[in-house]
Amino acid sequence: MPPPLPPQFELKQNKKDRVWYFKVLFAHAAENGRLYYYHFPPSASATASTGTSSYLAITLWVEAMGLMADYGVRRTSLWGISYLPPAKAPEIWLEITPPGQPRPILLPPKVGNLLGGILDMETSLMQLTWQVHADLAETIKNSCRAGVETVVPPTSVCLQPGCNSAPLREEMVAEARLFTLCRGVLPIFSKSLYCRYTDLISFFPACHTRYYNNYFVKDTSKGDAEQQYYSPQTPTLIHVLESAYIEPTLCKYFAMEMLVSQFKWYLRGDFQGYNMSLGESDLPNASRLSSELTGPLVLDAFFLHAILQDKQNR
């Protein structure tokens, strides 16, 4: 059976009746063609499989928390549990204010108890977390948009000649993984910005340059577009793939292992040891992205780091 995944949260306000509520999406995973739902807290049975048993298990738990009468969901079908297609996990929508009231400073006790149970936190700590992070929860919208770090370009204006330091726009945010030597694999987000500046006086062509953390790419739609790095210095995080960053210290570890073993470390697949030990992290890391180190990723990181080091030393 696949390992349990953390639930996802979203803080929303219904524009029609101005009711603040939490949406809790219970995690699910598939294995051998069978879909598993997980209900919380972790100490509860986490083996409910497809069918009404999973919904019933969650319903009974929520009912035991005393939430049925006062804090139902906005999509109610059975005591606060939404019936969804089999490919989706059940949701709970918890109202935290009466209609028209502002977002509360403290969560209602029953909601605080439920969220504390889901996150395996003391109720008092849950309330403190709410006070500190309520604004952030509203901004981020859901837990899938929060990472350990957000990697951004080093500039907010275009660096191309003729653009007159035009502000960069068209922000794009992509989910990514950061592979580290000492902290394991961490969830991060990578932000890029775009420039379409056109000088209407000289009719200078549109810029079409996208800026990333390590480099920028001009005319990305062209087949001969190149990555141009901002500085000869090796970046603090190396952007190896669109969804993968690697710390230079980990790249040095790859180089050392390959040097000592004369590449046998790589050929034998010994880098898998990273996935079983060094890559482990205690942070919630559920994602569509893989958190495993692969052979192609190791080679890409090894050669890219070597090229950047050579550029720095010239």
Coordinates of C-alpha atoms in Angstrom, one line a residue:
M1 CA 0.0 0.0 0.0
P2 CA 1.4 3.5 -0.8
P3 CA 2.5 5.7 2.1
P4 CA -0.1 8.2 3.5
L5 CA -0.1 11.7 2.0
P6 CA -0.9 14.9 3.9
P7 CA -4.3 16.5 3.3
Q8 CA -4.5 19.8 1.4
F9 CA -6.2 22.9 2.7
E10 CA -7.7 26.0 1.1
L11 CA -9.0 29.1 2.9
K12 CA -11.8 30.6 0.9
Q13 CA -14.7 33.2 1.2
N14 CA -18.0 32.7 -0.6
K15 CA -18.6 35.9 -2.4
K16 CA -22.4 35.5 -2.4
D17 CA -23.0 35.2 1.4
R18 CA -19.5 36.2 2.5
V19 CA -18.9 33.1 4.6
W20 CA -15.3 32.1 5.4
Y21 CA -14.6 28.4 5.3
F22 CA -11.8 25.9 5.1
K23 CA -11.8 23.3 2.4
V24 CA -10.0 20.1 3.5
L25 CA -9.2 17.7 0.7
F26 CA -8.2 14.2 2.0
A27 CA -5.3 12.6 0.3
H28 CA -5.5 9.5 -1.9
A29 CA -3.0 7.4 -3.7
A30 CA -3.2 4.5 -6.2
E31 CA -1.5 1.2 -6.2
N32 CA -2.0 -1.8 -8.6
G33 CA -5.1 -0.2 -10.0
R34 CA -6.7 0.3 -6.6
L35 CA -7.4 3.8 -5.1
Y36 CA -6.8 4.3 -1.4
Y37 CA -8.2 7.1 0.7
Y38 CA -6.5 8.3 3.9
H39 CA -8.3 9.7 6.9
F40 CA -6.7 11.4 9.8
P41 CA -5.3 11.6 12.5
P42 CA -2.5 9.2 11.5
S43 CA -3.2 7.1 14.5
A44 CA -6.6 6.1 13.0
S45 CA -6.9 3.3 10.6
A46 CA -5.5 4.4 7.2
T47 CA -6.5 1.5 5.1
A48 CA -9.9 2.4 3.8
S49 CA -10.1 1.6 0.1
T50 CA -12.4 2.5 -2.7
G51 CA -16.1 2.6 -2.1
T52 CA -18.4 4.1 0.6
S53 CA -16.3 2.6 3.4
S54 CA -13.7 5.4 3.0
Y55 CA -16.3 8.1 3.1
L56 CA -18.1 6.4 6.0
A57 CA -14.8 6.1 8.0
I58 CA -14.1 9.8 7.6
T59 CA -17.8 10.7 8.3
L60 CA -17.8 8.8 11.5
W61 CA -14.5 10.4 12.6
V62 CA -15.8 13.9 11.8
E63 CA -19.1 13.1 13.6
A64 CA -17.2 12.0 16.6
M65 CA -15.4 15.3 16.7
G66 CA -18.8 17.0 17.2
L67 CA -18.8 18.9 13.9
M68 CA -22.0 17.6 12.3
A69 CA -24.5 20.0 13.8
D70 CA -22.6 23.3 13.6
Y71 CA -20.0 23.0 10.9
G72 CA -21.2 21.1 7.9
V73 CA -19.9 21.5 4.5
R74 CA -21.2 23.6 1.6
R75 CA -21.3 20.5 -0.6
T76 CA -23.3 18.3 1.8
S77 CA -24.4 14.9 0.7
L78 CA -23.8 12.7 3.8
W79 CA -23.2 14.4 7.1
G80 CA -20.6 16.7 5.8
I81 CA -18.8 14.5 3.3
S82 CA -18.9 15.3 -0.4
Y83 CA -19.6 12.3 -2.7
L84 CA -17.1 12.7 -5.5
P85 CA -16.2 10.6 -8.5
P86 CA -14.0 7.5 -7.6
A87 CA -10.9 9.2 -8.9
K88 CA -11.1 12.0 -6.4
A89 CA -10.7 12.1 -2.6
P90 CA -13.4 13.3 -0.3
E91 CA -13.7 16.9 0.8
I92 CA -14.8 18.6 3.9
W93 CA -15.8 22.3 3.8
L94 CA -15.8 23.8 7.3
E95 CA -17.6 27.1 7.9
I96 CA -15.6 29.3 10.3
T97 CA -17.8 32.4 10.3
P98 CA -21.5 33.3 10.1
P99 CA -22.6 35.1 6.9
G100 CA -21.1 38.6 6.5
Q101 CA -18.6 38.4 9.4
P102 CA -14.9 39.1 8.9
R103 CA -12.3 36.4 9.1
P104 CA -12.0 35.4 12.8
I105 CA -8.9 36.1 14.9
L106 CA -9.4 32.6 16.5
L107 CA -10.9 29.6 14.9
P108 CA -14.1 28.1 16.4
P109 CA -13.1 25.5 18.9
K110 CA -14.5 22.6 17.0
V111 CA -12.8 23.6 13.8
G112 CA -9.5 24.1 15.6
N113 CA -9.9 20.7 17.2
L114 CA -10.5 19.1 13.8
L115 CA -7.6 20.8 12.0
G116 CA -5.4 20.1 15.0
G117 CA -6.3 16.4 14.7
I118 CA -5.7 16.4 11.0
L119 CA -2.2 18.0 11.4
D120 CA -1.4 16.1 14.6
M121 CA -1.0 19.4 16.5
E122 CA -2.2 20.5 19.9
T123 CA -5.3 22.8 19.6
S124 CA -3.5 25.7 21.3
L125 CA -0.7 25.4 18.7
M126 CA -3.2 25.2 15.9
Q127 CA -4.8 28.4 17.1
L128 CA -1.4 30.1 17.3
T129 CA -0.6 28.9 13.8
W130 CA -3.8 30.4 12.6
Q131 CA -3.1 33.7 14.1
V132 CA 0.4 33.9 12.6
H133 CA -0.4 32.5 9.2
A134 CA -4.0 33.4 8.4
D135 CA -3.0 36.1 6.0
L136 CA -0.6 33.8 4.3
A137 CA -3.2 31.0 4.0
E138 CA -5.5 33.4 2.3
T139 CA -2.8 34.5 -0.1
I140 CA -1.3 31.1 -1.0
K141 CA -4.8 29.6 -1.4
N142 CA -3.8 26.0 -0.8
S143 CA -1.0 24.0 0.6
C144 CA 0.2 22.8 -2.8
R145 CA 1.4 26.4 -3.5
A146 CA 3.7 26.6 -0.5
G147 CA 7.3 25.4 -0.5
V148 CA 10.4 25.5 1.6
E149 CA 11.7 28.2 -0.8
T150 CA 10.6 30.2 -3.8
V151 CA 13.3 30.5 -6.3
V152 CA 13.1 33.8 -8.2
P153 CA 15.0 35.7 -10.9
P154 CA 17.7 38.1 -9.6
T155 CA 16.1 41.0 -11.5
S156 CA 12.7 42.6 -11.8
V157 CA 13.5 44.6 -15.0
C158 CA 14.7 43.6 -18.4
L159 CA 18.5 43.5 -18.9
Q160 CA 18.4 43.6 -22.7
P161 CA 19.7 46.6 -24.6
G162 CA 16.9 48.7 -26.0
C163 CA 14.3 47.7 -23.4
N164 CA 15.2 50.7 -21.1
S165 CA 14.9 48.5 -17.9
A166 CA 11.3 47.7 -18.7
P167 CA 9.5 46.0 -15.8
L168 CA 9.2 42.2 -16.2
R169 CA 5.7 40.7 -16.2
E170 CA 3.9 37.5 -17.1
E171 CA 4.9 35.7 -13.9
M172 CA 4.9 32.0 -14.1
V173 CA 5.3 29.7 -11.0
A174 CA 6.2 26.1 -11.4
E175 CA 6.4 23.4 -8.8
A176 CA 9.9 21.9 -8.4
R177 CA 12.2 19.8 -6.2
L178 CA 15.4 20.9 -4.5
F179 CA 17.9 18.0 -4.0
T180 CA 20.3 18.7 -1.2
L181 CA 23.1 16.9 0.5
C182 CA 22.1 17.4 4.1
R183 CA 18.4 18.3 4.1
G184 CA 17.1 15.7 1.7
V185 CA 14.6 16.5 -1.1
L186 CA 12.6 19.6 -0.5
P187 CA 9.5 21.0 -2.1
I188 CA 10.1 24.5 -3.7
F189 CA 8.5 26.7 -6.3
S190 CA 10.3 28.3 -9.2
K191 CA 9.2 31.7 -10.5
S192 CA 10.1 33.1 -13.9
L193 CA 9.3 36.5 -15.5
Y194 CA 8.9 37.7 -19.1
C195 CA 9.6 40.8 -21.2
R196 CA 7.6 41.8 -24.3
Y197 CA 8.9 45.4 -24.5
T198 CA 8.5 47.1 -27.8
D199 CA 9.9 50.6 -28.5
L200 CA 7.1 52.3 -30.4
I201 CA 9.3 55.2 -31.5
S202 CA 12.1 53.2 -33.1
F203 CA 9.9 50.2 -33.7
F204 CA 12.4 48.0 -31.9
P205 CA 11.2 44.4 -32.1
A206 CA 9.5 42.9 -29.1
C207 CA 12.0 41.5 -26.6
H208 CA 10.6 38.0 -25.9
T209 CA 13.0 37.2 -23.1
R210 CA 12.1 35.0 -20.1
Y211 CA 14.1 35.3 -16.9
Y212 CA 14.8 32.4 -14.5
N213 CA 16.8 32.1 -11.3
N214 CA 20.1 31.0 -13.0
Y215 CA 19.7 32.4 -16.5
F216 CA 17.6 34.1 -19.1
V217 CA 16.5 32.8 -22.5
K218 CA 15.8 35.2 -25.5
D219 CA 13.3 34.2 -28.2
T220 CA 12.4 30.9 -26.4
S221 CA 10.2 29.8 -29.3
K222 CA 13.2 29.6 -31.7
G223 CA 15.1 26.4 -32.0
D224 CA 18.5 28.0 -31.5
A225 CA 17.6 29.8 -28.3
E226 CA 20.3 29.7 -25.7
Q227 CA 20.5 29.9 -21.9
Q228 CA 22.6 32.9 -20.9
Y229 CA 23.8 32.9 -17.3
Y230 CA 23.8 36.2 -15.3
S231 CA 27.2 35.8 -13.7
P232 CA 30.3 33.7 -14.1
Q233 CA 29.9 32.6 -10.5
T234 CA 28.3 29.2 -9.9
P235 CA 24.7 29.7 -8.8
T236 CA 23.8 28.8 -5.2
L237 CA 21.1 26.5 -6.6
I238 CA 21.7 24.9 -10.0
H239 CA 18.6 24.7 -12.2
V240 CA 19.2 21.3 -13.9
L241 CA 15.7 20.6 -15.2
E242 CA 12.5 22.6 -15.3
S243 CA 11.3 20.9 -12.2
A244 CA 14.6 20.1 -10.5
Y245 CA 17.2 22.2 -8.7
I246 CA 20.4 20.7 -7.1
E247 CA 22.7 22.2 -4.5
P248 CA 26.3 22.6 -5.7
T249 CA 27.5 20.6 -2.6
L250 CA 25.5 17.6 -3.8
C251 CA 27.0 18.0 -7.3
K252 CA 30.5 17.9 -5.7
Y253 CA 29.4 14.7 -3.9
F254 CA 28.5 13.2 -7.3
A255 CA 31.9 14.2 -8.7
M256 CA 33.8 12.8 -5.8
E257 CA 32.0 9.4 -6.0
M258 CA 32.6 9.2 -9.7
L259 CA 36.2 10.2 -9.4
V260 CA 37.0 7.6 -6.7
S261 CA 35.1 4.8 -8.4
Q262 CA 36.1 5.8 -12.0
F263 CA 32.4 6.2 -12.9
K264 CA 31.5 2.7 -11.5
W265 CA 29.5 4.4 -8.8
Y266 CA 27.2 5.7 -11.5
L267 CA 27.2 2.6 -13.7
R268 CA 26.3 0.4 -10.8
G269 CA 23.4 2.7 -9.9
D270 CA 24.9 3.3 -6.4
F271 CA 23.3 6.8 -6.5
Q272 CA 20.1 5.0 -5.4
G273 CA 21.6 5.1 -1.9
Y274 CA 20.7 8.8 -1.9
N275 CA 17.0 8.0 -2.4
M276 CA 17.1 5.6 0.6
S277 CA 19.0 7.8 3.0
L278 CA 20.3 11.2 2.2
G279 CA 17.2 12.1 0.2
E280 CA 14.8 11.6 3.1
S281 CA 13.1 14.6 4.6
D282 CA 10.6 15.0 7.4
L283 CA 8.7 17.8 5.5
P284 CA 5.3 17.1 3.8
N285 CA 6.4 16.4 0.2
A286 CA 3.3 15.0 -1.6
S287 CA 3.4 16.0 -5.2
R288 CA 2.9 14.8 -8.7
L289 CA 6.7 15.3 -9.1
S290 CA 9.1 12.5 -8.3
S291 CA 11.4 12.9 -5.4
E292 CA 13.8 10.2 -6.5
L293 CA 17.3 10.8 -7.9
T294 CA 17.6 9.2 -11.4
G295 CA 20.6 8.4 -13.5
P296 CA 19.9 11.1 -16.2
L297 CA 19.4 13.7 -13.5
V298 CA 22.8 12.8 -11.9
L299 CA 24.6 13.1 -15.2
D300 CA 22.9 16.4 -16.1
A301 CA 23.8 17.8 -12.7
F302 CA 27.4 16.5 -12.9
F303 CA 28.2 17.9 -16.3
L304 CA 26.3 21.2 -15.8
H305 CA 28.1 21.9 -12.5
A306 CA 31.4 21.1 -14.1
I307 CA 30.8 23.5 -17.0
L308 CA 29.7 26.3 -14.5
Q309 CA 32.8 25.6 -12.4
D310 CA 35.0 25.8 -15.5
K311 CA 33.4 29.1 -16.4
Q312 CA 34.0 30.5 -12.9
N313 CA 37.6 29.5 -12.9
R314 CA 38.5 31.0 -16.3

